[in-house]
Short mmCIF file of C-alpha atoms in Angstrom, two decimals:
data_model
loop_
_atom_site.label_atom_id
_atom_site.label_comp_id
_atom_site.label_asym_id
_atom_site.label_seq_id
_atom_site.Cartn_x
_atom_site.Cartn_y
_atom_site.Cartn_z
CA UNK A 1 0.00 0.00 0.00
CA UNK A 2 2.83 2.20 0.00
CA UNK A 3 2.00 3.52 -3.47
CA UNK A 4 -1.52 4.20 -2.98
CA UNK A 5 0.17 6.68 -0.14
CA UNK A 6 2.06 8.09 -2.91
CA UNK A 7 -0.55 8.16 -4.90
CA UNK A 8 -2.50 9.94 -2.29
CA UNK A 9 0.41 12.87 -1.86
CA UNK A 10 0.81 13.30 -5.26
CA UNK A 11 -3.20 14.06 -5.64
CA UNK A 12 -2.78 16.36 -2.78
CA UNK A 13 -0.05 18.16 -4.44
CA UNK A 14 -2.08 18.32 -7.48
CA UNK A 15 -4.91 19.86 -5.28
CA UNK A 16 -2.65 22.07 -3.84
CA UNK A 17 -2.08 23.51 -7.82
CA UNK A 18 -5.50 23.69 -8.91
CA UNK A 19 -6.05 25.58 -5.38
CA UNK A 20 -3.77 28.25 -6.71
CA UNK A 21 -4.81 28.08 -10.23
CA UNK A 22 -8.33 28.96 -8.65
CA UNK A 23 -7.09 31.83 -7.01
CA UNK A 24 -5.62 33.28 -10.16
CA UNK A 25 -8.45 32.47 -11.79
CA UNK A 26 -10.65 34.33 -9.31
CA UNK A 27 -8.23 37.48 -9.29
CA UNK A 28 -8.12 37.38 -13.20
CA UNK A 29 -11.99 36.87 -13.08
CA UNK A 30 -11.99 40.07 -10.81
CA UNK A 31 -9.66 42.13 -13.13
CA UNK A 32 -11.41 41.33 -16.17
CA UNK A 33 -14.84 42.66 -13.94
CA UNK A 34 -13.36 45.84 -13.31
CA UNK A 35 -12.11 46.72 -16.44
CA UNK A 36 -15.28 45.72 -18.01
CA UNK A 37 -17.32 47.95 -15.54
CA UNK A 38 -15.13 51.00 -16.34
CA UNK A 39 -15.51 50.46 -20.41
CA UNK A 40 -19.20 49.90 -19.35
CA UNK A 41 -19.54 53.54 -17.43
CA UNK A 42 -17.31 55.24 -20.39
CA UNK A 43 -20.35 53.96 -22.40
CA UNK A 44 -23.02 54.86 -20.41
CA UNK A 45 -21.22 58.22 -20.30
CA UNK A 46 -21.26 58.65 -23.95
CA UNK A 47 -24.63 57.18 -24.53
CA UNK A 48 -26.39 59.85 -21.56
CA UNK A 49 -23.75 62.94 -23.14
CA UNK A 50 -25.23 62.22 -26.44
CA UNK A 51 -29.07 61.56 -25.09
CA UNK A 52 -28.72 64.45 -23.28
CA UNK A 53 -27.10 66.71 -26.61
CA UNK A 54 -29.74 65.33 -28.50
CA UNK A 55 -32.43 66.82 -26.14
CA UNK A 56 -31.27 69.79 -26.00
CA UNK A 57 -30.49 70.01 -29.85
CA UNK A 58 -35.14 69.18 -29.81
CA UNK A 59 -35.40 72.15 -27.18
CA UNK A 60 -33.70 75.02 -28.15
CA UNK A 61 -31.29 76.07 -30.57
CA UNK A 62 -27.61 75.65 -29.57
CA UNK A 63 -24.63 77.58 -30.48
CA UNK A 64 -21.96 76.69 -32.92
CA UNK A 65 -19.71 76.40 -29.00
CA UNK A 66 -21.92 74.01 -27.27
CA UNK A 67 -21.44 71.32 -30.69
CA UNK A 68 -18.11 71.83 -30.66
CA UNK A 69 -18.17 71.39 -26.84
CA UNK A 70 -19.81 68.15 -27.28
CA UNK A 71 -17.78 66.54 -30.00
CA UNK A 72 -14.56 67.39 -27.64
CA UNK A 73 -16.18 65.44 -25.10
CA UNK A 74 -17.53 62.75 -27.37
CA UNK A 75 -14.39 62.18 -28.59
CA UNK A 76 -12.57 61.94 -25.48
CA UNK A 77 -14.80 59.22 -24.36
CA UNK A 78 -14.47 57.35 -27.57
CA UNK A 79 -10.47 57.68 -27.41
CA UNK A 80 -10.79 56.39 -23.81
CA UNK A 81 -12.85 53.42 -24.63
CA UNK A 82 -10.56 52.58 -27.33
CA UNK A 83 -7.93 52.39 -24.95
CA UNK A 84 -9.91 50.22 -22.95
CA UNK A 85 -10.81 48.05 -25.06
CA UNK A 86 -7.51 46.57 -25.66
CA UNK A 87 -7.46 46.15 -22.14
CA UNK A 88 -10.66 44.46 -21.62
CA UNK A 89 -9.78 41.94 -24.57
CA UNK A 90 -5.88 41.17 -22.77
CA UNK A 91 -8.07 40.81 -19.67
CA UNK A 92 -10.64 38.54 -21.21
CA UNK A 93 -7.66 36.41 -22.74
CA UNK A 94 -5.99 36.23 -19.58
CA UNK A 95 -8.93 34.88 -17.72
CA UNK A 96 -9.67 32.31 -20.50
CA UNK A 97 -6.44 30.79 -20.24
CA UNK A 98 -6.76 30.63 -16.69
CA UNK A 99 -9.60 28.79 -16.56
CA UNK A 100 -7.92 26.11 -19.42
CA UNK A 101 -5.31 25.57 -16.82
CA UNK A 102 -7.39 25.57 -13.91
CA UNK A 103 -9.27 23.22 -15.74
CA UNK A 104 -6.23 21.03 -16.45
CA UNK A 105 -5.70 21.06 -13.22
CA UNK A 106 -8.88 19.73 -12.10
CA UNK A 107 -8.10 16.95 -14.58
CA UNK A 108 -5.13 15.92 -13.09
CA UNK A 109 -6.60 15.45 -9.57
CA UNK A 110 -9.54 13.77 -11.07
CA UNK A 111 -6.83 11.45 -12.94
CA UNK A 112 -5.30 10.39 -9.60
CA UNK A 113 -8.72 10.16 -7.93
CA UNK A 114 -9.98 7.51 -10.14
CA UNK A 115 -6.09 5.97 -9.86
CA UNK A 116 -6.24 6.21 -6.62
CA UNK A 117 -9.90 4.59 -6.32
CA UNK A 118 -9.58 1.73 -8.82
CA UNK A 119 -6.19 0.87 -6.59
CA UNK A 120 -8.24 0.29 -3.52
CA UNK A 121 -10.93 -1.47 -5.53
CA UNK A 122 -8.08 -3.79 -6.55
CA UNK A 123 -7.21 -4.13 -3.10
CA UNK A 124 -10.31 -4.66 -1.47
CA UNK A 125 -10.51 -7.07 -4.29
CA UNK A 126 -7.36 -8.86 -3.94
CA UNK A 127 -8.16 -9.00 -0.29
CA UNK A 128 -11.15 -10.47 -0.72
CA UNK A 129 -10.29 -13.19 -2.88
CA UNK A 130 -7.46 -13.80 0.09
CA UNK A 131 -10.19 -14.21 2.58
CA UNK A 132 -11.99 -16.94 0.15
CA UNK A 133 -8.85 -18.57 -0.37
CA UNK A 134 -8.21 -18.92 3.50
CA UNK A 135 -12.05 -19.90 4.14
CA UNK A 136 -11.88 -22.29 1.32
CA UNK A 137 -8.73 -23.79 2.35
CA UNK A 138 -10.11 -23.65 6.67
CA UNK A 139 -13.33 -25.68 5.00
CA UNK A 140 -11.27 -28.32 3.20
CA UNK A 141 -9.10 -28.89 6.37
CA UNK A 142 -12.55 -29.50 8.56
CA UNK A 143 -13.88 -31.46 6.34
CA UNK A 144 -11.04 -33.77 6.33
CA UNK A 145 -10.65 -33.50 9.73
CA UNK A 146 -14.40 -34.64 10.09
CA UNK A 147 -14.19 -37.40 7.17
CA UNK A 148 -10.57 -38.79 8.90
CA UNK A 149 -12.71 -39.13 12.66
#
């Protein structure tokens, strides 16, 4: 049984990994969140700016200042959420290829798992037919002790 105790510190090694693969899955899962929620308010930003522009545009008439105003700001925004963007897709890649390893990792322990498992059912197996060897071999001595009497 010695190497089903390997077995059994190797899986916890392996759990060990995917523990800290999770981790930098969960911080790259958190990264990806905030970067996505700051592209997501530039957005909103520029969506209510040019709501807003447009309502005043229906209301009253604006001066040649206020549209050039606007398109300053508008195109602020825009240059910021291009920025951004490049930043929310490295984020998003990052995070994917966390989760692949992550997930490799939660192969691995899974691997030793059923190793680990179909080793003990071999045992208890093995051990078992040792029992019905010893019980068949304790029956054929009473018998003869009973047929020599």
């Amino acid at each position: 049984m010695t190497s089903l105790d390997t077995f059994y510190k190797i899986k916890d090694f392996q759990e060990m990994k995917k523990k800290e693969k999770q981790k930098v899955y969960q911080e790259h899962i958190e990264h990806f969140e905030t970067v996505a929620t700051k592209m997501y308010e530039l957005l909103k930003r520029k969506e209510m700016a040019d709501a807003r522009f447009d309502k005043d545009i229906n209301k009253k008439s604006l001066k040649v200042e206020a549209f050039i105003n606007h398109q300053r700001f508008v195109e602020q925004l825009e240059l910021q959420i291009e920025e951004l963007q490049s930043v929310v897709h490295k984020a998003r890649s990052d995070m994917e290829s966390a989760h692949e390893k992550l997930s490799s990792a939660h192969i691995e322990v899974k691997k030793y798992e059923s190793l680990i498992e179909r080793r003990l059912r071999y045992h208890d197996a093995h051990v078992k037919a040792e029992e019905n060897k010893s019980m068949d071999e304790l029956s054929n001595r009473q018998f003869l002790n009973y047929k020599n009497r």
